[in-house]
Amino acid sequence: MIEQQLWHPVTASHQVRHEPVACSLLGQPLVLWREHTHDGARVHAWADRCPHRGARLSLGRVLIGVHGARLECPYHGWQFGAGDGRCQHIPAAPDFVPPPAHRTTVFEAREQHGLIWVRLQAPSHALSAEFADPPAFAQSEDTTWRTVLCGPYELNTSAPRLVENFLDLSHFGFVHEGWLGERSHAQVQTGAVDEGTGLAGLVVREARAWQPRAYAGVEEGAWIAYRYDVPHPFAAILRKDATHGDPVSNAIALFIRPDGHELCTAWFAMATQGDPVTDQELIEFQDAVFAQDRPVVESQLPRALPVGRTAPITEVHGPADRVSSAYRRYLNRLGIALGTC
Ligand code: FES
Ligand code: FE
């Protein structure tokens, strides 16, 4: 299953400090925990199940000692080493040297954009180049940009429905009237869609829509040019190009953890340059915009996105839906089954 071979965000980095934290990805219970080292704090993602008698490791605790960091099981106190998840110590039999099979299941984990990313399976050869890393979001590495993480937003719909909503400019005048759009300026320009080949994602350039209040801190309306990147089936990045000397540039990345066919958890990483509003105001603006999307997106049926995988659910399309059609073709090309029908 390709979904197992992709990087997914599982929780915000700041949620995992000194104690182990339980979460779940694609039905796999995980324990996340941090090993504080001299050069930082490495995060680990393991199966949340002790190989001894199946207790949840997330109920245990992190031990720091001369042998490095270990995770201690809450039941019999077996200790598992940070590096490879091998059992290092069994308190009830302290002279016993645990064999290699006494180990937890270790998954790959990374931190990027304020989120912890996990991959459950090594990628097949075809995938390794396109999805070697979590999706890039260049602004978050550039110190002249300020980044703020919004969310998590738990949603009763599929990840693809939410991505498609994010790519859709023509709902602005209705769902976000007075905020991101106006009925009287409902026309949109879908821009140039580059669908890519193979596993490469979409790029949409020069999409345009009218916005009465394009971002927090701005009061007057303007035609805004957008660039969309869809580098991953469950992630999309929107860049609002600052046109004609506008001092503010914004980029918003949507990162989603698919929690099933009809459930997902989303975060927005917002990057801004030259925007005077505070982090809290940015978060409140995004929360307010998302609260406008939520009832409509959760009302869409079926919750899985119809991409033509299983007949006969169909939806009809208009000329302003070119980007959404391209996104559906992308999911099909990748063979994404989760959250599609
Ligand atoms: Fe984990 Fe026994 S169940 S140490
Ligand atoms: Fe919206």
Coordinates of C-alpha atoms and ligand atoms in Angstrom, one line a residue:
M1 CA 0.0 0.0 0.0
I2 CA 1.6 3.3 -1.1
E3 CA 0.1 5.2 1.8
Q4 CA 2.3 3.2 4.2
Q5 CA 5.4 4.3 2.3
L6 CA 4.7 8.0 2.5
W7 CA 5.8 10.4 5.2
H8 CA 2.8 11.6 7.3
P9 CA 2.6 14.3 10.1
V10 CA 1.5 12.6 13.3
T11 CA 1.6 15.4 15.9
A12 CA 3.1 18.9 16.6
S13 CA 6.7 18.8 17.8
H14 CA 5.9 20.7 20.9
Q15 CA 3.5 18.0 22.1
V16 CA 6.4 15.6 22.7
R17 CA 8.7 16.7 25.5
H18 CA 9.9 14.5 28.3
E19 CA 7.2 11.9 28.6
P20 CA 6.3 9.4 25.9
V21 CA 3.2 10.3 23.9
A22 CA 0.7 7.9 22.2
C23 CA -0.7 8.5 18.8
S24 CA -1.7 6.5 15.8
L25 CA -0.9 6.5 12.1
L26 CA -2.9 4.5 9.5
G27 CA -4.2 2.2 12.2
Q28 CA -0.7 1.6 13.7
P29 CA -0.5 2.7 17.4
L30 CA 2.7 4.6 18.0
V31 CA 4.7 5.8 21.0
L32 CA 6.6 9.0 20.3
W33 CA 9.4 10.0 22.7
R34 CA 12.4 12.2 22.8
E35 CA 16.0 11.5 23.4
H36 CA 17.8 14.6 24.6
T37 CA 21.3 14.5 23.2
H38 CA 24.2 17.0 23.3
D39 CA 23.3 18.3 19.8
G40 CA 19.5 18.5 20.2
A41 CA 16.5 16.3 20.9
R42 CA 16.0 13.4 18.6
V43 CA 12.5 12.1 18.3
H44 CA 11.6 8.3 18.1
A45 CA 8.5 6.7 16.8
W46 CA 8.0 3.0 17.8
A47 CA 5.1 0.6 17.8
D48 CA 3.2 1.3 21.0
R49 CA 3.4 -2.3 22.1
C50 CA 6.0 -4.0 24.3
P51 CA 7.3 -7.2 22.7
H52 CA 7.3 -8.9 26.1
R53 CA 3.6 -9.0 27.1
G54 CA 2.1 -6.4 24.8
A55 CA 1.7 -3.5 27.3
R56 CA 1.6 0.0 25.9
L57 CA 5.0 1.6 25.9
S58 CA 3.5 5.0 25.9
L59 CA 2.5 4.4 29.6
G60 CA 6.1 3.9 30.4
R61 CA 8.8 6.5 31.0
V62 CA 12.1 7.8 29.5
L63 CA 15.3 7.0 31.3
I64 CA 18.5 8.9 30.8
G65 CA 21.6 7.1 32.0
V66 CA 25.2 6.3 31.3
H67 CA 24.1 4.0 28.5
G68 CA 22.1 6.8 26.8
A69 CA 18.3 7.2 26.6
R70 CA 16.0 4.2 27.0
L71 CA 12.3 3.7 27.1
E72 CA 11.1 1.7 30.1
C73 CA 8.0 -0.4 29.8
P74 CA 5.3 0.3 32.5
Y75 CA 4.7 -3.4 33.2
H76 CA 7.9 -5.3 34.0
G77 CA 10.3 -2.4 33.5
W78 CA 12.2 -3.8 30.5
Q79 CA 14.3 -1.1 29.0
F80 CA 14.6 -0.5 25.3
G81 CA 17.5 1.5 23.8
A82 CA 17.0 4.6 21.7
G83 CA 19.1 3.6 18.7
D84 CA 17.6 0.4 17.5
G85 CA 14.8 -0.4 20.0
R86 CA 16.6 -3.5 21.4
C87 CA 16.0 -4.5 24.9
Q88 CA 19.0 -3.6 27.0
H89 CA 17.9 -4.6 30.5
I90 CA 15.4 -6.9 32.2
P91 CA 15.2 -5.9 35.9
A92 CA 13.8 -9.3 37.0
A93 CA 16.8 -11.1 35.4
P94 CA 19.6 -8.5 35.5
D95 CA 22.3 -10.9 34.4
F96 CA 20.4 -12.0 31.3
V97 CA 21.6 -10.6 28.0
P98 CA 18.5 -10.1 25.8
P99 CA 18.9 -11.6 22.3
P100 CA 18.3 -9.4 19.2
A101 CA 14.7 -10.6 18.9
H102 CA 13.8 -8.8 22.1
R103 CA 13.2 -5.5 20.4
T104 CA 10.4 -3.0 19.7
T105 CA 9.4 -2.1 16.2
V106 CA 11.1 1.1 15.2
F107 CA 9.8 3.4 12.5
E108 CA 11.5 6.3 10.7
A109 CA 10.7 9.7 12.3
R110 CA 11.7 13.3 11.4
E111 CA 10.8 16.7 12.5
Q112 CA 9.9 19.4 10.0
H113 CA 7.7 22.5 9.9
G114 CA 6.9 22.2 13.6
L115 CA 5.5 18.7 13.1
I116 CA 6.7 15.1 13.7
W117 CA 6.6 13.0 10.5
V118 CA 6.6 9.2 10.5
R119 CA 7.0 6.7 7.7
L120 CA 5.7 3.2 8.4
Q121 CA 7.4 1.3 5.5
A122 CA 10.5 1.7 3.5
P123 CA 9.6 3.0 0.1
S124 CA 9.6 0.8 -3.0
H125 CA 12.3 1.8 -5.5
A126 CA 9.9 3.8 -7.7
L127 CA 8.8 6.0 -4.8
S128 CA 12.1 6.6 -3.1
A129 CA 13.1 9.6 -5.2
E130 CA 9.8 11.5 -5.2
F131 CA 8.9 10.9 -1.5
A132 CA 12.3 10.6 0.1
D133 CA 11.6 13.4 2.5
P134 CA 8.5 15.0 4.0
P135 CA 7.1 17.7 1.7
A136 CA 9.3 20.8 1.4
F137 CA 8.1 24.2 2.4
A138 CA 11.0 26.4 1.6
Q139 CA 10.0 29.4 3.6
S140 CA 10.2 27.6 6.9
E141 CA 14.0 27.4 6.4
D142 CA 14.4 31.1 5.5
T143 CA 14.8 33.2 8.7
T144 CA 13.3 36.3 7.1
W145 CA 10.0 34.5 7.1
R146 CA 8.0 33.9 10.3
T147 CA 6.3 30.6 10.6
V148 CA 3.3 29.7 12.8
L149 CA 1.7 26.3 13.1
C150 CA -2.2 26.2 13.3
G151 CA -4.2 23.2 14.4
P152 CA -4.7 20.4 14.9
Y153 CA -8.1 20.4 13.2
E154 CA -9.8 17.0 13.4
L155 CA -12.3 16.7 10.6
N156 CA -15.0 14.2 9.7
T157 CA -14.0 13.9 6.1
S158 CA -11.2 12.3 4.1
A159 CA -7.8 13.9 3.6
P160 CA -8.4 14.2 -0.2
R161 CA -11.6 16.1 0.3
L162 CA -9.8 18.6 2.5
V163 CA -6.9 19.0 0.0
E164 CA -9.4 19.6 -2.8
N165 CA -11.1 22.3 -0.7
F166 CA -7.7 24.0 -0.2
L167 CA -7.1 24.0 -3.9
D168 CA -10.5 25.3 -4.7
L169 CA -10.7 29.1 -5.3
S170 CA -14.3 29.2 -6.4
H171 CA -15.8 28.7 -2.9
F172 CA -14.2 31.8 -1.5
G173 CA -17.0 34.2 -2.4
F174 CA -19.6 31.9 -0.7
V175 CA -17.9 30.1 2.2
H176 CA -15.5 33.0 3.1
E177 CA -17.7 35.9 2.0
G178 CA -16.2 39.1 3.2
W179 CA -13.0 37.4 4.3
L180 CA -11.4 35.6 1.3
G181 CA -13.9 36.4 -1.4
E182 CA -17.1 38.2 -2.5
R183 CA -20.2 36.9 -4.4
S184 CA -20.0 39.9 -6.6
H185 CA -16.4 38.9 -7.6
A186 CA -17.0 35.2 -7.8
Q187 CA -15.2 34.6 -11.1
V188 CA -11.8 32.9 -10.8
Q189 CA -8.9 32.3 -13.1
T190 CA -7.7 28.7 -12.6
G191 CA -4.2 29.5 -14.0
A192 CA -1.8 27.1 -15.7
V193 CA -1.9 23.6 -14.3
D194 CA 1.3 21.5 -14.6
E195 CA 0.3 18.0 -13.8
G196 CA 3.8 16.6 -13.8
T197 CA 4.6 13.0 -14.9
G198 CA 5.1 9.8 -13.0
L199 CA 4.8 10.4 -9.2
A200 CA 5.6 14.1 -9.4
G201 CA 2.9 16.3 -8.0
L202 CA 1.0 19.3 -9.3
V203 CA 2.0 22.9 -9.8
V204 CA -0.6 25.6 -10.5
R205 CA 0.7 29.0 -11.5
E206 CA -1.0 32.4 -11.9
A207 CA -4.4 31.4 -10.5
R208 CA -6.3 34.5 -9.6
A209 CA -9.2 35.4 -7.3
W210 CA -10.6 38.5 -5.8
Q211 CA -10.1 38.8 -2.0
P212 CA -11.7 41.5 0.1
R213 CA -9.3 40.7 3.0
A214 CA -6.6 38.5 1.7
Y215 CA -4.9 37.9 5.0
A216 CA -4.8 39.0 8.6
G217 CA -4.1 42.7 9.0
V218 CA -5.3 43.8 5.5
E219 CA -8.5 45.7 5.1
E220 CA -8.9 46.5 1.3
G221 CA -9.7 44.1 -1.5
A222 CA -7.4 43.0 -4.4
W223 CA -7.0 40.5 -7.1
I224 CA -4.5 38.0 -5.7
A225 CA -2.3 35.8 -7.7
Y226 CA -1.7 32.3 -6.3
R227 CA 0.7 29.5 -6.8
Y228 CA -0.3 26.1 -5.6
D229 CA 2.1 23.1 -5.1
V230 CA 0.8 19.6 -4.4
P231 CA 4.0 17.7 -3.6
H232 CA 2.3 14.9 -1.7
P233 CA -1.2 13.4 -2.0
F234 CA -2.2 14.8 1.4
A235 CA -0.3 18.1 1.4
A236 CA -0.6 21.3 -0.5
I237 CA 1.1 24.7 -0.4
L238 CA -0.4 28.0 -1.4
R239 CA 1.7 31.0 -2.0
K240 CA 0.1 34.4 -2.4
D241 CA 2.4 36.4 -4.5
A242 CA 2.8 40.0 -3.3
T243 CA 1.8 41.9 -6.4
H244 CA 2.8 45.5 -7.2
G245 CA 4.9 46.4 -4.3
D246 CA 2.7 44.8 -1.6
P247 CA 5.0 44.5 1.4
V248 CA 3.4 41.3 2.6
S249 CA 4.1 37.8 1.3
N250 CA 2.3 34.7 2.6
A251 CA 2.6 31.0 2.2
I252 CA 0.3 28.4 3.8
A253 CA 1.0 24.7 3.8
L254 CA -1.7 22.2 4.6
F255 CA -0.4 19.0 6.1
I256 CA -2.9 16.2 6.8
R257 CA -2.7 13.0 8.7
P258 CA -5.2 10.7 7.1
D259 CA -7.0 8.8 9.9
G260 CA -9.2 6.7 7.7
H261 CA -11.5 6.9 4.7
E262 CA -13.7 9.5 6.4
L263 CA -11.5 11.1 9.1
C264 CA -8.4 13.2 9.1
T265 CA -6.4 15.6 11.2
A266 CA -4.9 18.8 9.6
W267 CA -2.4 21.4 10.4
F268 CA -1.6 24.6 8.6
A269 CA 2.0 25.9 8.6
M270 CA 1.8 29.6 7.8
A271 CA 4.8 31.5 6.7
T272 CA 4.7 35.3 6.4
Q273 CA 7.1 38.0 5.5
G274 CA 6.4 41.7 6.3
D275 CA 3.1 41.0 8.1
P276 CA 2.8 43.1 11.2
V277 CA 0.1 40.9 12.9
T278 CA 1.1 38.7 15.9
D279 CA 1.4 34.9 15.9
Q280 CA -1.8 34.7 17.9
E281 CA -3.7 36.9 15.4
L282 CA -2.5 34.7 12.6
I283 CA -3.8 31.6 14.4
E284 CA -7.1 33.2 15.2
F285 CA -7.5 34.3 11.5
Q286 CA -6.8 30.7 10.4
D287 CA -9.1 29.2 13.0
A288 CA -11.9 31.5 11.9
V289 CA -11.4 30.7 8.2
F290 CA -11.3 27.0 8.9
A291 CA -14.4 27.2 11.0
Q292 CA -16.1 28.6 7.8
D293 CA -14.9 25.6 5.8
R294 CA -15.6 22.9 8.3
P295 CA -19.5 22.6 8.1
V296 CA -19.5 22.6 4.3
V297 CA -16.6 20.2 3.9
E298 CA -18.0 17.8 6.5
S299 CA -21.3 17.9 4.6
Q300 CA -19.8 16.6 1.4
L301 CA -20.9 13.1 0.5
P302 CA -19.4 10.8 0.0
R303 CA -16.6 11.7 2.4
A304 CA -14.1 9.8 0.3
L305 CA -13.2 11.7 -2.8
P306 CA -14.6 10.3 -6.0
V307 CA -11.7 9.8 -8.3
G308 CA -13.3 7.2 -10.5
R309 CA -11.7 4.2 -8.7
T310 CA -15.0 2.5 -7.8
A311 CA -18.0 3.1 -10.0
P312 CA -20.6 4.4 -10.0
I313 CA -20.2 7.5 -7.8
T314 CA -19.7 10.5 -10.0
E315 CA -19.6 14.3 -9.6
V316 CA -20.0 16.8 -12.4
H317 CA -17.5 19.5 -13.1
G318 CA -17.4 23.1 -14.2
P319 CA -14.7 25.1 -16.0
A320 CA -13.4 26.4 -12.7
D321 CA -12.7 22.9 -11.5
R322 CA -9.6 22.2 -13.6
V323 CA -7.3 22.0 -10.6
S324 CA -9.5 19.7 -8.7
S325 CA -9.7 17.4 -11.7
A326 CA -5.9 17.4 -12.0
Y327 CA -5.6 16.5 -8.3
R328 CA -8.0 13.6 -8.8
R329 CA -5.9 12.3 -11.7
Y330 CA -2.8 12.7 -9.5
L331 CA -4.3 10.5 -6.8
N332 CA -5.2 7.9 -9.4
R333 CA -1.8 8.0 -10.9
L334 CA -0.3 7.3 -7.5
G335 CA -2.8 4.6 -6.7
I336 CA -4.1 6.3 -3.5
A337 CA -6.9 4.2 -2.1
L338 CA -7.2 5.8 1.3
G339 CA -10.0 8.5 1.3
T340 CA -10.9 8.0 -2.3
C341 CA -13.6 6.0 -4.1
Ligands
FES1 FE1 6.7 -4.8 28.8 FE2 6.6 -6.9 30.3 S1 5.0 -6.2 29.0 S2 8.1 -5.4 30.2
FE2 FE -12.0 27.5 2.4

